[in-house]
PDB file of C-alpha atoms in Angstrom:
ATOM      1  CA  UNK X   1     -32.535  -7.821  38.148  1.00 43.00           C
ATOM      2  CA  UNK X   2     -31.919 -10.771  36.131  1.00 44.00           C
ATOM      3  CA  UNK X   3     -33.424  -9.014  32.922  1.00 45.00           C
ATOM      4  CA  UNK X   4     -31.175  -6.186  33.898  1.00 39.00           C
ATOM      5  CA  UNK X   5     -28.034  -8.540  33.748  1.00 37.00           C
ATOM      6  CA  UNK X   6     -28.838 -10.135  30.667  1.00 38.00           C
ATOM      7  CA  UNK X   7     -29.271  -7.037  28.862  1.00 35.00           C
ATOM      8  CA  UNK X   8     -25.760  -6.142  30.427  1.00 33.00           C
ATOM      9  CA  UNK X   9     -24.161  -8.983  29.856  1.00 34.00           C
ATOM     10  CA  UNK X  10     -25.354  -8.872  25.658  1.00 33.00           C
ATOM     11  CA  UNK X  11     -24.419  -5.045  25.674  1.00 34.00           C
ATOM     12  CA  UNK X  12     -20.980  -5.805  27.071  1.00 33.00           C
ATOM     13  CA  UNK X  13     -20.888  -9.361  24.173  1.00 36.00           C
ATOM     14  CA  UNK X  14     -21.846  -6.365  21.397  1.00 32.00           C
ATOM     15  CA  UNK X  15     -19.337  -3.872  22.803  1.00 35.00           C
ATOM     16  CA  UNK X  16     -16.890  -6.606  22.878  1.00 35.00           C
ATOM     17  CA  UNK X  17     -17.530  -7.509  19.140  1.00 35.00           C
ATOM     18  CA  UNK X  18     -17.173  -4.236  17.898  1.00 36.00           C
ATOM     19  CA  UNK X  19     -13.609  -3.842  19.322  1.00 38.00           C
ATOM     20  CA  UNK X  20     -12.570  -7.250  17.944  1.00 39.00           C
ATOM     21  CA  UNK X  21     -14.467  -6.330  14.182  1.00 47.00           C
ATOM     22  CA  UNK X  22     -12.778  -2.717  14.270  1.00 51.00           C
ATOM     23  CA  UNK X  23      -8.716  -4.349  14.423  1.00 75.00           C
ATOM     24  CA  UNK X  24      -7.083  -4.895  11.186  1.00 86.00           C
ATOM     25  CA  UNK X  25      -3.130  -5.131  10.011  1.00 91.00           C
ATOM     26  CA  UNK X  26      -1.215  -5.531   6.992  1.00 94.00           C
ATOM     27  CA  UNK X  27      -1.054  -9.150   6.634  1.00 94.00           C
ATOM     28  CA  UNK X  28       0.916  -8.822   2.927  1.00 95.00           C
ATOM     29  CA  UNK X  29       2.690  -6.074   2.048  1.00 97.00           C
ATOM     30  CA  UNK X  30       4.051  -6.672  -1.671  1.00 97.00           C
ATOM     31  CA  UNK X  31       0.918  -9.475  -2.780  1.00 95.00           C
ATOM     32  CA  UNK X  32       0.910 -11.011  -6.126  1.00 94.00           C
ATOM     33  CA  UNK X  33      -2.518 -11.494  -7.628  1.00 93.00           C
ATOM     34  CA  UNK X  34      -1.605 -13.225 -10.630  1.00 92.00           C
ATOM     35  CA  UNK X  35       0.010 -16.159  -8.202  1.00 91.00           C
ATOM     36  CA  UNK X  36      -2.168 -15.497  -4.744  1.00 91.00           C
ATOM     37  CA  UNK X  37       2.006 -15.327  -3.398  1.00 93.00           C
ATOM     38  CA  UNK X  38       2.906 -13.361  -0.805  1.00 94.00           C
ATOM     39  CA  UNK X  39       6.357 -11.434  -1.694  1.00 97.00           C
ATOM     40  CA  UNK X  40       7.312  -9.190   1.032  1.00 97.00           C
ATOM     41  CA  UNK X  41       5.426  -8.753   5.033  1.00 96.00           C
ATOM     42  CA  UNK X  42       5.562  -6.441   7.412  1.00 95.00           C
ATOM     43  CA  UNK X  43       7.988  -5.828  10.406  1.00 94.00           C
ATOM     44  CA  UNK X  44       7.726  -8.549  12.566  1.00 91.00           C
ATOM     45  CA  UNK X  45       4.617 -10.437  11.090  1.00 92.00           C
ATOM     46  CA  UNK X  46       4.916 -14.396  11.438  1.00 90.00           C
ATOM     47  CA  UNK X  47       1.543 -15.528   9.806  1.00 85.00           C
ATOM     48  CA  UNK X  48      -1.587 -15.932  11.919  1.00 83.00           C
ATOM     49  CA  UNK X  49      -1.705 -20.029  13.194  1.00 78.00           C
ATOM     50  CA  UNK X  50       1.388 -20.335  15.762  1.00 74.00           C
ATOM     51  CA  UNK X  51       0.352 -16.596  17.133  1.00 73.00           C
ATOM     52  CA  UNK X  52      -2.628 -14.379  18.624  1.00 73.00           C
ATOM     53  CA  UNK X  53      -2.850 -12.236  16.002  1.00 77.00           C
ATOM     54  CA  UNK X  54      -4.947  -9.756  17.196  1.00 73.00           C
ATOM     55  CA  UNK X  55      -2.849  -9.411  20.261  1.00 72.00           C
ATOM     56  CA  UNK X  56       0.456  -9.520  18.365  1.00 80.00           C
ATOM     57  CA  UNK X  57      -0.799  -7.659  15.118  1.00 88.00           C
ATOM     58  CA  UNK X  58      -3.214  -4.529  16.557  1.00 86.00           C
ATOM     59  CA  UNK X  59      -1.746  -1.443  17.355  1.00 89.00           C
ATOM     60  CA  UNK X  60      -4.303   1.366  18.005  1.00 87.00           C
ATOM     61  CA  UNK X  61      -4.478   4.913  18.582  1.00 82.00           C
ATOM     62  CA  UNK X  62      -6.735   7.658  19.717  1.00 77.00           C
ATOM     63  CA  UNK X  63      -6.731  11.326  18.304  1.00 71.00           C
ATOM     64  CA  UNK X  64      -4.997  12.758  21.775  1.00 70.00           C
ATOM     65  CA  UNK X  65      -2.516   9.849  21.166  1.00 82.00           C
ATOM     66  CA  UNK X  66      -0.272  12.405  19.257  1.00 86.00           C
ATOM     67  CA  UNK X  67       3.071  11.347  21.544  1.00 87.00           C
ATOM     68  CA  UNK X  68       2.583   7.379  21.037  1.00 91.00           C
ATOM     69  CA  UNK X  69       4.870   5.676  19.242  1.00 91.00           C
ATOM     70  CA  UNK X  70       4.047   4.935  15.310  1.00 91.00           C
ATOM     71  CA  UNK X  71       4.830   1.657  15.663  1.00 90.00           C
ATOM     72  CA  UNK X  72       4.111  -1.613  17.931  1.00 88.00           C
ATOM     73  CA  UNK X  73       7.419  -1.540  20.964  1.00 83.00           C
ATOM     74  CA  UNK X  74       9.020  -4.661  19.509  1.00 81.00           C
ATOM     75  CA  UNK X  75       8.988  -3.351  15.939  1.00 80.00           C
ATOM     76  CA  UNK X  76       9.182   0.058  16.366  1.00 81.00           C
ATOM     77  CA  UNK X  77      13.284  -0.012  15.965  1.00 78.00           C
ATOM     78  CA  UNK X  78      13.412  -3.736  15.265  1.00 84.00           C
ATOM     79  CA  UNK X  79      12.692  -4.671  11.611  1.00 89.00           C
ATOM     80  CA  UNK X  80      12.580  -8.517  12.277  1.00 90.00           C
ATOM     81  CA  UNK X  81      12.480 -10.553   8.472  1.00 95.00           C
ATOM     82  CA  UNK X  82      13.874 -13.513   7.723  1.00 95.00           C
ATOM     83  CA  UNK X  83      13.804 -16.157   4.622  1.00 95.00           C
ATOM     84  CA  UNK X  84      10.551 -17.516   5.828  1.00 95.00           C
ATOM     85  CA  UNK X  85       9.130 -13.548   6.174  1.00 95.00           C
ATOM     86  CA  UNK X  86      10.751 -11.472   3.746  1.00 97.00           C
ATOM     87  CA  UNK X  87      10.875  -8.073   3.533  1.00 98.00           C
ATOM     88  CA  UNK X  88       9.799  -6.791  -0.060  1.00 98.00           C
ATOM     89  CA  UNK X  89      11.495  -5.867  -2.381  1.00 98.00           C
ATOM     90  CA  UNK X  90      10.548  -2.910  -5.344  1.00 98.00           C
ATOM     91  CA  UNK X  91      11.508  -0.264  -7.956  1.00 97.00           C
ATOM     92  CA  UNK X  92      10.448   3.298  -7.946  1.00 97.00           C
ATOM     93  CA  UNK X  93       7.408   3.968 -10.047  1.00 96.00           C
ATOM     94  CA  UNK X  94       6.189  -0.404  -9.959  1.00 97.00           C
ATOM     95  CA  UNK X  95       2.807  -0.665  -8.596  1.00 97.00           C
ATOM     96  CA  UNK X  96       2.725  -3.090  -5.192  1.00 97.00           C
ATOM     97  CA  UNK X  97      -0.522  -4.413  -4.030  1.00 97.00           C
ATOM     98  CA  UNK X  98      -0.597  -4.689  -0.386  1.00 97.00           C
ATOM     99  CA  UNK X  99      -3.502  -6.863   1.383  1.00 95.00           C
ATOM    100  CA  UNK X 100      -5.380  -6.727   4.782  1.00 94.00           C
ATOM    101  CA  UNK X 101      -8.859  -8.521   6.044  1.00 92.00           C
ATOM    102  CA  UNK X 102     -12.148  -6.335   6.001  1.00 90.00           C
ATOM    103  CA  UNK X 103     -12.791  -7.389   9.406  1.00 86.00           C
ATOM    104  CA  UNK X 104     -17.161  -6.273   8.945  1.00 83.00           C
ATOM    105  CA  UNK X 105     -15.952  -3.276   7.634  1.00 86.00           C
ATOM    106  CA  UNK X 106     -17.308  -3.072   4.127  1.00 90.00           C
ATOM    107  CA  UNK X 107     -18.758   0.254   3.111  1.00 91.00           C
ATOM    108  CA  UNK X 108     -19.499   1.265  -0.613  1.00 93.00           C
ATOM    109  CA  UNK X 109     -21.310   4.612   0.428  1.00 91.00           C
ATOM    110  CA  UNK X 110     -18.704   6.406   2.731  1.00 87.00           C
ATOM    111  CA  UNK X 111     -15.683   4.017   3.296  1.00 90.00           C
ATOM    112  CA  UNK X 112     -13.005   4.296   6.113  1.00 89.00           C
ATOM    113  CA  UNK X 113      -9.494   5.566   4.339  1.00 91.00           C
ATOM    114  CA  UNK X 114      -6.017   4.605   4.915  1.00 93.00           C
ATOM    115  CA  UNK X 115      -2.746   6.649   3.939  1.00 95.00           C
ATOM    116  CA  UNK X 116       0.811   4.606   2.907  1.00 97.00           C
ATOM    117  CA  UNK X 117       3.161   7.044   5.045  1.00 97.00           C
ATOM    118  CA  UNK X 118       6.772   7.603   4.010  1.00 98.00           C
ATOM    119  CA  UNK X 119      10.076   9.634   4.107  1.00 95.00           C
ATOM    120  CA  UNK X 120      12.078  10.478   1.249  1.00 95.00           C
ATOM    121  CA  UNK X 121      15.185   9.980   3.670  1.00 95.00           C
ATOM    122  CA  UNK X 122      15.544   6.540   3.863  1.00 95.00           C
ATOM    123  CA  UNK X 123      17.979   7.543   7.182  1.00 93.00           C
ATOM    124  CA  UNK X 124      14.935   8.836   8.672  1.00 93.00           C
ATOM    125  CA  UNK X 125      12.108   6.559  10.211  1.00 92.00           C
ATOM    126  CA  UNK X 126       8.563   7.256  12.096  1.00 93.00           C
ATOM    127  CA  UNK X 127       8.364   7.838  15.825  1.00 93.00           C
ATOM    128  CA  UNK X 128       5.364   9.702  16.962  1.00 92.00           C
ATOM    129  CA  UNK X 129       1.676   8.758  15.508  1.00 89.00           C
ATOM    130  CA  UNK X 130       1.861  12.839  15.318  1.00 91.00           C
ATOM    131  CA  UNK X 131       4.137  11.998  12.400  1.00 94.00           C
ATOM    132  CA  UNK X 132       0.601  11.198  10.132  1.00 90.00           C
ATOM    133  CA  UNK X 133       0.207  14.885  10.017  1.00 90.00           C
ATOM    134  CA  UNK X 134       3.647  15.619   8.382  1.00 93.00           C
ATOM    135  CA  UNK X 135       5.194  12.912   6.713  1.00 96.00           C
ATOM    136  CA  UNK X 136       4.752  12.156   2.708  1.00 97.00           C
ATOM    137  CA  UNK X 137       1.256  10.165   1.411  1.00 96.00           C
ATOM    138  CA  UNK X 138       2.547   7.381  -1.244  1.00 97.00           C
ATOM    139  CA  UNK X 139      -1.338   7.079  -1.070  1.00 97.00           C
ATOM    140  CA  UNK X 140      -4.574   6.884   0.102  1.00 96.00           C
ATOM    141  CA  UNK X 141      -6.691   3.903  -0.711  1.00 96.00           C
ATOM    142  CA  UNK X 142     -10.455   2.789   0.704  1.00 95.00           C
ATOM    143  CA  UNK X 143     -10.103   0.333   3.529  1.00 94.00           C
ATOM    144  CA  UNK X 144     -12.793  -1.993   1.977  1.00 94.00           C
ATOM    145  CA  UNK X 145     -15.333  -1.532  -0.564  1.00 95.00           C
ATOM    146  CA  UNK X 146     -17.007  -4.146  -2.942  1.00 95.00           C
ATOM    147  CA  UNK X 147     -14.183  -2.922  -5.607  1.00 95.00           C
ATOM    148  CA  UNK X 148     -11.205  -3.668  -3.495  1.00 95.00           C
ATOM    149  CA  UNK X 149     -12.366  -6.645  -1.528  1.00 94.00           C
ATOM    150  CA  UNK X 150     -12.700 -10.644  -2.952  1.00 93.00           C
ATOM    151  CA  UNK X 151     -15.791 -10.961  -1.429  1.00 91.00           C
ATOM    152  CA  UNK X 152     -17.765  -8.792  -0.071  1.00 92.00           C
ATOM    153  CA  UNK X 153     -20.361 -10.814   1.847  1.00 91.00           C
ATOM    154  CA  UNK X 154     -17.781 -12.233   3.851  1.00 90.00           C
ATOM    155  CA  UNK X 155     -16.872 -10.236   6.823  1.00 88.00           C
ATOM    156  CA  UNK X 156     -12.907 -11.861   6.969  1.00 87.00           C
ATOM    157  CA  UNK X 157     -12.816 -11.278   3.216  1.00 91.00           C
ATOM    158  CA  UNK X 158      -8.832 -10.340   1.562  1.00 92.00           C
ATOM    159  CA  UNK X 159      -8.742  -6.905   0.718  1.00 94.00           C
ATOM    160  CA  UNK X 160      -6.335  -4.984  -1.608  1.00 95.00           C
ATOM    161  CA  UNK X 161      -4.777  -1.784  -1.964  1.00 96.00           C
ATOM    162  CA  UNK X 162      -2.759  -1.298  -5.050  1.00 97.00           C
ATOM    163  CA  UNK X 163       0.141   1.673  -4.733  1.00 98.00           C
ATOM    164  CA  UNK X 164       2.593   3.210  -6.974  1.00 97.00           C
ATOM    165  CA  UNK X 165       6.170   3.132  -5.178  1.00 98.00           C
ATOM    166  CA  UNK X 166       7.229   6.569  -4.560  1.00 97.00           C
ATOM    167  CA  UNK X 167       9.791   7.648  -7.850  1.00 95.00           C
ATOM    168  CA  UNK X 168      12.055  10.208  -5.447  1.00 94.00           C
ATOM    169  CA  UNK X 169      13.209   6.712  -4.031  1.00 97.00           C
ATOM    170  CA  UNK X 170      17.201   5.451  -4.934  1.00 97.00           C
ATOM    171  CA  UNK X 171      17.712   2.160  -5.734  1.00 97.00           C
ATOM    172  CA  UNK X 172      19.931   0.339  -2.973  1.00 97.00           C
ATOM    173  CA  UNK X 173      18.232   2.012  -0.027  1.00 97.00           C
ATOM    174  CA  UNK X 174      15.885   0.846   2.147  1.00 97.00           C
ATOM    175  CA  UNK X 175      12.341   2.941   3.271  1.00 97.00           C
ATOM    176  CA  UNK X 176      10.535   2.974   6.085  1.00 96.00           C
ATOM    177  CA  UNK X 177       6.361   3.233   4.930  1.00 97.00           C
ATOM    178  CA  UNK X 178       3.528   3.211   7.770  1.00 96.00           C
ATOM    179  CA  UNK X 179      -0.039   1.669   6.320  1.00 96.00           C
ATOM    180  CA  UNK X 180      -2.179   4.127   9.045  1.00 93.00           C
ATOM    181  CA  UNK X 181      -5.908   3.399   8.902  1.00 91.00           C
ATOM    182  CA  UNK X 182      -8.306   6.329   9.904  1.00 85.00           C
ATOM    183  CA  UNK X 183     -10.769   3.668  10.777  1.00 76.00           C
ATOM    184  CA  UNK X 184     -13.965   5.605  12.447  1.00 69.00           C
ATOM    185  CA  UNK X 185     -12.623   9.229  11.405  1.00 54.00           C
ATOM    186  CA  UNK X 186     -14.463  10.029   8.503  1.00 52.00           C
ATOM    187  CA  UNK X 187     -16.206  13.121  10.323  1.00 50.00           C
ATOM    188  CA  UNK X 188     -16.759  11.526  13.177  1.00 53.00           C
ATOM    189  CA  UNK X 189     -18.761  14.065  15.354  1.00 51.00           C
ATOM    190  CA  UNK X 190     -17.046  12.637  18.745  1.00 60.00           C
ATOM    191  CA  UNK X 191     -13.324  12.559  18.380  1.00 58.00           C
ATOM    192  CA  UNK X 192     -13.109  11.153  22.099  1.00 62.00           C
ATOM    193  CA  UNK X 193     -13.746   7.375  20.334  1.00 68.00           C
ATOM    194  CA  UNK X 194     -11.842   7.577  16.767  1.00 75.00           C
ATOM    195  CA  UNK X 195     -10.097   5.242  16.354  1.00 83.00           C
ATOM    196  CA  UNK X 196      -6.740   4.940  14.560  1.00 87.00           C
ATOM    197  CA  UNK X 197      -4.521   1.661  13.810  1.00 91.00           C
ATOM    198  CA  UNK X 198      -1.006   1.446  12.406  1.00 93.00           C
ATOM    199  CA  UNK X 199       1.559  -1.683  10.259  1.00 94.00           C
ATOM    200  CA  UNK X 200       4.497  -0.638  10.045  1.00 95.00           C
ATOM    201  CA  UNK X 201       7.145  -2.347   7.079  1.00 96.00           C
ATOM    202  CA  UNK X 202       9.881  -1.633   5.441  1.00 97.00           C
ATOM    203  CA  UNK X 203      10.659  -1.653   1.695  1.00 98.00           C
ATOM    204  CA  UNK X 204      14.528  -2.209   0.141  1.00 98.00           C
ATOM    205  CA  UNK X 205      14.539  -0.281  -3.442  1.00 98.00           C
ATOM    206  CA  UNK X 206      15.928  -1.761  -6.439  1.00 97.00           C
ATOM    207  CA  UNK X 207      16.816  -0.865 -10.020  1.00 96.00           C
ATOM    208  CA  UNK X 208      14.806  -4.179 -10.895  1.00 96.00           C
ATOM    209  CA  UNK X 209      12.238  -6.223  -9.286  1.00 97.00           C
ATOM    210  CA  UNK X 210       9.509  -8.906  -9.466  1.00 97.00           C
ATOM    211  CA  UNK X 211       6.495  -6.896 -11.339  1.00 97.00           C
ATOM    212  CA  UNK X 212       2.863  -8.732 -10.966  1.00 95.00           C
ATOM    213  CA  UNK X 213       1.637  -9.302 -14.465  1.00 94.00           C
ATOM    214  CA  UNK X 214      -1.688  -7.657 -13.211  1.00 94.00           C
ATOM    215  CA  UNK X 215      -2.347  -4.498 -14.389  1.00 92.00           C
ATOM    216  CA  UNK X 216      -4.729  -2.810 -12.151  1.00 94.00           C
ATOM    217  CA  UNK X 217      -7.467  -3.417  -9.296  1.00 94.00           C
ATOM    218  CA  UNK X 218     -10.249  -4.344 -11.594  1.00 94.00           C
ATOM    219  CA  UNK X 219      -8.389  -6.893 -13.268  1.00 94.00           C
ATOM    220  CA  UNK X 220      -6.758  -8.263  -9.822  1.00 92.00           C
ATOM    221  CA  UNK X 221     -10.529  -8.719  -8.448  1.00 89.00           C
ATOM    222  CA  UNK X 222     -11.617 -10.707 -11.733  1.00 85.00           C
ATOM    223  CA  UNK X 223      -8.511 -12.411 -12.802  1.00 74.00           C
ATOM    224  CA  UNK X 224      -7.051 -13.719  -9.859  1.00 63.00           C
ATOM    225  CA  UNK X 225      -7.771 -16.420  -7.310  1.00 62.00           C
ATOM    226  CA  UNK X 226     -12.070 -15.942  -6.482  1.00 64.00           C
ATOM    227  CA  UNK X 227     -10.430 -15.541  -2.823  1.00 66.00           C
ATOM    228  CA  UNK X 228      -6.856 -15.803  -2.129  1.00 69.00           C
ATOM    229  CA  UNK X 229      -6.132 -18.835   0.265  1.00 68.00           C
ATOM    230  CA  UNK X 230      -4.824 -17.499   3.354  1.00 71.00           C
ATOM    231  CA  UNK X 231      -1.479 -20.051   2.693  1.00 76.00           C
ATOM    232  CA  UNK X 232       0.230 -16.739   1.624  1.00 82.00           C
ATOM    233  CA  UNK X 233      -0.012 -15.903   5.509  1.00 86.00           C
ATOM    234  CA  UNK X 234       2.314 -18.729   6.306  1.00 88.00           C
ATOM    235  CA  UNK X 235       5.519 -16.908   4.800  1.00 93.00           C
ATOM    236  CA  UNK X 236       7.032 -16.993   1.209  1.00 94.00           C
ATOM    237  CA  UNK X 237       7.149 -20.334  -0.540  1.00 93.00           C
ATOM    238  CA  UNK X 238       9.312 -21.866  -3.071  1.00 94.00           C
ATOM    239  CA  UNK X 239       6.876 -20.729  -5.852  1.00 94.00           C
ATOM    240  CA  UNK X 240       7.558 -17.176  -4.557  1.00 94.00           C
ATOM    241  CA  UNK X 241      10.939 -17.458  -3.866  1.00 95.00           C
ATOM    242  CA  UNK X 242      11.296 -18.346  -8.002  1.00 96.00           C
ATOM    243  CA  UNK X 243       8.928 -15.505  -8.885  1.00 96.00           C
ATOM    244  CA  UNK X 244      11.117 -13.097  -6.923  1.00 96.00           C
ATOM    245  CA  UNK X 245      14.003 -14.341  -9.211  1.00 96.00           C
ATOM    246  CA  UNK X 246      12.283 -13.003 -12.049  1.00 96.00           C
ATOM    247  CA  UNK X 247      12.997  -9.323 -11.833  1.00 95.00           C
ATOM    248  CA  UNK X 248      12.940  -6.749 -14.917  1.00 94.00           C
ATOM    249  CA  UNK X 249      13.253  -2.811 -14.995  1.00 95.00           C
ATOM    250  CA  UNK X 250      10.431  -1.041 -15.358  1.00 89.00           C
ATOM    251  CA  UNK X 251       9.537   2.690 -16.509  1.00 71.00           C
ATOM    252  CA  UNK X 252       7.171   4.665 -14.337  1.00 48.00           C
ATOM    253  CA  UNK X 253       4.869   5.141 -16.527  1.00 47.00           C
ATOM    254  CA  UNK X 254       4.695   1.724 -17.354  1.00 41.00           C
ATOM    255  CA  UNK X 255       2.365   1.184 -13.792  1.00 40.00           C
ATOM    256  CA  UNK X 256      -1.418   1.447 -14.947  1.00 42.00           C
ATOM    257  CA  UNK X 257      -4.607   2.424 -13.481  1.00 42.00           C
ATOM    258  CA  UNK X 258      -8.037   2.098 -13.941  1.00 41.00           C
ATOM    259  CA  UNK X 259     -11.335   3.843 -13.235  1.00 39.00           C
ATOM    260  CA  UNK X 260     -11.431   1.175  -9.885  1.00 45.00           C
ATOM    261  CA  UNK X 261      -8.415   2.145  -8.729  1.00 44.00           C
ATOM    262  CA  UNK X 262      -7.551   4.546  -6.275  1.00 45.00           C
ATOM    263  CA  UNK X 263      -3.947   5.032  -7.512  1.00 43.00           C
ATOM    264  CA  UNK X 264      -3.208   8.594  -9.708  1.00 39.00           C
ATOM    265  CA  UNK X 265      -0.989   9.303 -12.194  1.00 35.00           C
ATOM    266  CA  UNK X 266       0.986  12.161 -11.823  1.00 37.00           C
ATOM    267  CA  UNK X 267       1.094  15.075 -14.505  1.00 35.00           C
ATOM    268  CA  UNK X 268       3.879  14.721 -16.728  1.00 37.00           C
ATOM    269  CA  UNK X 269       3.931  10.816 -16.475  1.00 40.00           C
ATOM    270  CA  UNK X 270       3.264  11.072 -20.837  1.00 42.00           C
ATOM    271  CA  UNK X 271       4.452  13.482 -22.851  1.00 45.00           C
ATOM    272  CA  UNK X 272       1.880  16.261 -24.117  1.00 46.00           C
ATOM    273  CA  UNK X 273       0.794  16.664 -27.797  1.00 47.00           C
ATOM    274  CA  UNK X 274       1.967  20.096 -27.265  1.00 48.00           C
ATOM    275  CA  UNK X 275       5.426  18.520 -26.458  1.00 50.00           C
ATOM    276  CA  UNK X 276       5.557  16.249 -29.223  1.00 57.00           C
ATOM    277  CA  UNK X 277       4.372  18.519 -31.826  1.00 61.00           C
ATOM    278  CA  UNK X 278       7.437  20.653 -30.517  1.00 62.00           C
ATOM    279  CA  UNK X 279       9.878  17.569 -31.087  1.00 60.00           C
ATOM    280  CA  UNK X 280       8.359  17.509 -35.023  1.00 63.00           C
ATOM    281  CA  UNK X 281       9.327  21.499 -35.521  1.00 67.00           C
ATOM    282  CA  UNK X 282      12.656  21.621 -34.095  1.00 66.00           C
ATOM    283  CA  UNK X 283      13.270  18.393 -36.665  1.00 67.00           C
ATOM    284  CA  UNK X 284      11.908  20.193 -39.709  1.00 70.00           C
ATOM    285  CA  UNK X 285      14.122  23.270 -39.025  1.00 68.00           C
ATOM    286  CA  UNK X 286      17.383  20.659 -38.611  1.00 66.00           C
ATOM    287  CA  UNK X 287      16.031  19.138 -41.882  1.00 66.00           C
ATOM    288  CA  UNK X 288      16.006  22.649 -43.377  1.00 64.00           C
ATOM    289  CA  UNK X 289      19.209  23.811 -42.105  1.00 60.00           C
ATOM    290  CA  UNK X 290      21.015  20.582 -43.490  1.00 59.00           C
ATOM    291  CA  UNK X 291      19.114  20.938 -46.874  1.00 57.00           C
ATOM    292  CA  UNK X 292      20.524  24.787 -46.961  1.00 49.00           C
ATOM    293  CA  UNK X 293      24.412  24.076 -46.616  1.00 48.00           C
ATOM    294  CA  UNK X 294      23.978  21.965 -49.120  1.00 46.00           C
ATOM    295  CA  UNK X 295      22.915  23.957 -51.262  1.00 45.00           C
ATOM    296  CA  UNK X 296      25.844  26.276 -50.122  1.00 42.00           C
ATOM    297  CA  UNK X 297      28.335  24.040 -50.049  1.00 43.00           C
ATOM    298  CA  UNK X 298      27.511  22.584 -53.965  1.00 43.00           C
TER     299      UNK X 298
END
C-alpha cells in the first residue's frame, strides 16, 4: 500500500507539473529588442512580483469550449492600462515583436503554433473562443523554438514573436488582437485534452510610432540583450517612456524579414520588373511625343 501511494502521490506531483509547464501569456506585447523595453502590455497585465501570475494571467480552453468567452471575465470588456502599463501604440505595416516565456515548451522538430487574431472593425471586439475559427490571422508564429527563444536550455526562457501590423488598419482607431496559442493541437489524436490558451490586448493605430531599430528575428536573437531582464515586466520606464517619444512614419514595405522569421511579405509589397520596365516605355513614348511637336511646331 505504501508503494502504491508513493507512486500516486509522484504521478499526481508529474500531472501537477505538466499543467503548471503547459500555461503561458503575453507578458509584452509591443517589446523592443534593441533596448530590452517593454512599450505596450496586455489588457489588464500588472507585471508578475505583487501578483499570482499564473492565477491572474492563464486563461485556458478546451476544443468543446466553443461558447467560452475569448477573454479572461475582468478583461474581457475592461481594457485596464494605465501610465505604469501602457497600451501600445503602432502604424500599419511596422513590425511589433511581442514576448511570452517558453514555459518547457521548446520544440525545434514540430513546434506548438499561435495565431495574432483581429478585426478589421475596430467597433467590433472578440467574444466567443469560437471566434478563432472566423476572425482575421495578423499571423501565425512558433510558440518556442531555438530561433525565437534567448535561450533555449532554460525552460522560463523570453520568447519572441515578431508581426507585421495589419495595413487595412486607420490611424486614430484602436484594435482589438487575441494572441491564441494552440498549445497541444498539432494533430493531437485525442481532442478530449487539447489544450488552448488566450491574451487578449489592445492596439491604438497611429500615422507614426516608435519603430525598433531591429530589423528581423535573427538579428533580435544575436543583437540584443543575451536574455532580456525580466525588469521590462515591471511596467514602462522612463527610458521607454523617451523612446516612445521618438516616433517616425514608416512605409510598409519598409518592415523586413528574414529566412528565421515567421513573418511574410505580401505580393505586391515591391514593384515588379515587369512594372517598372512599363514605367520606362510609357516615358520614352512622352519623350517621343514632346520631341514630335517640336518638330511641328518649328
Amino acid at each position: 500500500m505504501p508503494g502504491i501511494l508513493s507512486r500516486l502521490v509522484v504521478a499526481l506531483a508529474i500531472g501537477s507539473v505538466t499543467s503548471v509547464l503547459a500555461h503561458s501569456w503575453i507578458d509584452c506585447v509591443k517589446f523592443d529588442p534593441a533596448s530590452g523595453e517593454c512599450l505596450g502590455y496586455s489588457r489588464g497585465y500588472k507585471g508578475r512580483e505583487k501578483v499570482e501570475p499564473n492565477g491572474r494571467y492563464t486563461y485556458r480552453f478546451g476544443m468543446a469550449d466553443d461558447s467560452k468567452a475569448m477573454c479572461k471575465p475582468e478583461s474581457q470588456s475592461k481594457m485596464d492600462y494605465d501610465k505604469t502599463w501602457p497600451m501600445a501604440t503602432a502604424q500599419p505595416g511596422e513590425t511589433i515583436y511581442t514576448v511570452w516565456q517558453m514555459n518547457g515548451h521548446l520544440n525545434d522538430n514540430n513546434p506548438t503554433k499561435l495565431n495574432i487574431l483581429y478585426y478589421p472593425d475596430s467597433d467590433k471586439e472578440f467574444k466567443e473562443s469560437k471566434e478563432r475559427k472566423t476572425a482575421k490571422k495578423a499571423a501565425t508564429l512558433n510558440f518556442a523554438t531555438s530561433k525565437n527563444c534567448y535561450v533555449p536550455s532554460e525552460d522560463n526562457t523570453n520568447c519572441l514573436g515578431p508581426w507585421k501590423i495589419p495595413e487595412d488598419l486607420t490611424p486614430g482607431k484602436t484594435y482589438h488582437f487575441v494572441w491564441y496559442w494552440y498549445f497541444n493541437d498539432n494533430n493531437n489524436p485525442d481532442p478530449s485534452i487539447v489544450e488552448y490558451y488566450s491574451t487578449c490586448f489592445d492596439i491604438k493605430i497611429e500615422s507614426s510610432s516608435y519603430v525598433s531599430p531591429i530589423k528581423s528575428l535573427s538579428e533580435a536573437i544575436s543583437k540584443g540583450p543575451s536574455e532580456p531582464m525580466n525588469g521590462f515586466m515591471n511596467g514602462v520606464t522612463s527610458n521607454g517612456k523617451s523612446l516612445l517619444a521618438k516616433t517616425k512614419s514608416i512605409k510598409p514595405e519598409s518592415a523586413e524579414a528574414d529566412e528565421n522569421s515567421p513573418i511574410v511579405e505580401k505580393e505586391g509589397d515591391a514593384p515588379s520588373k515587369k512594372c517598372n520596365g512599363e514605367k520606362k516605355r510609357r516615358r520614352r513614348r512622352r519623350r517621343r511625343r514632346r520631341n514630335l511637336a517640336t518638330r511641328i511646331t518649328v
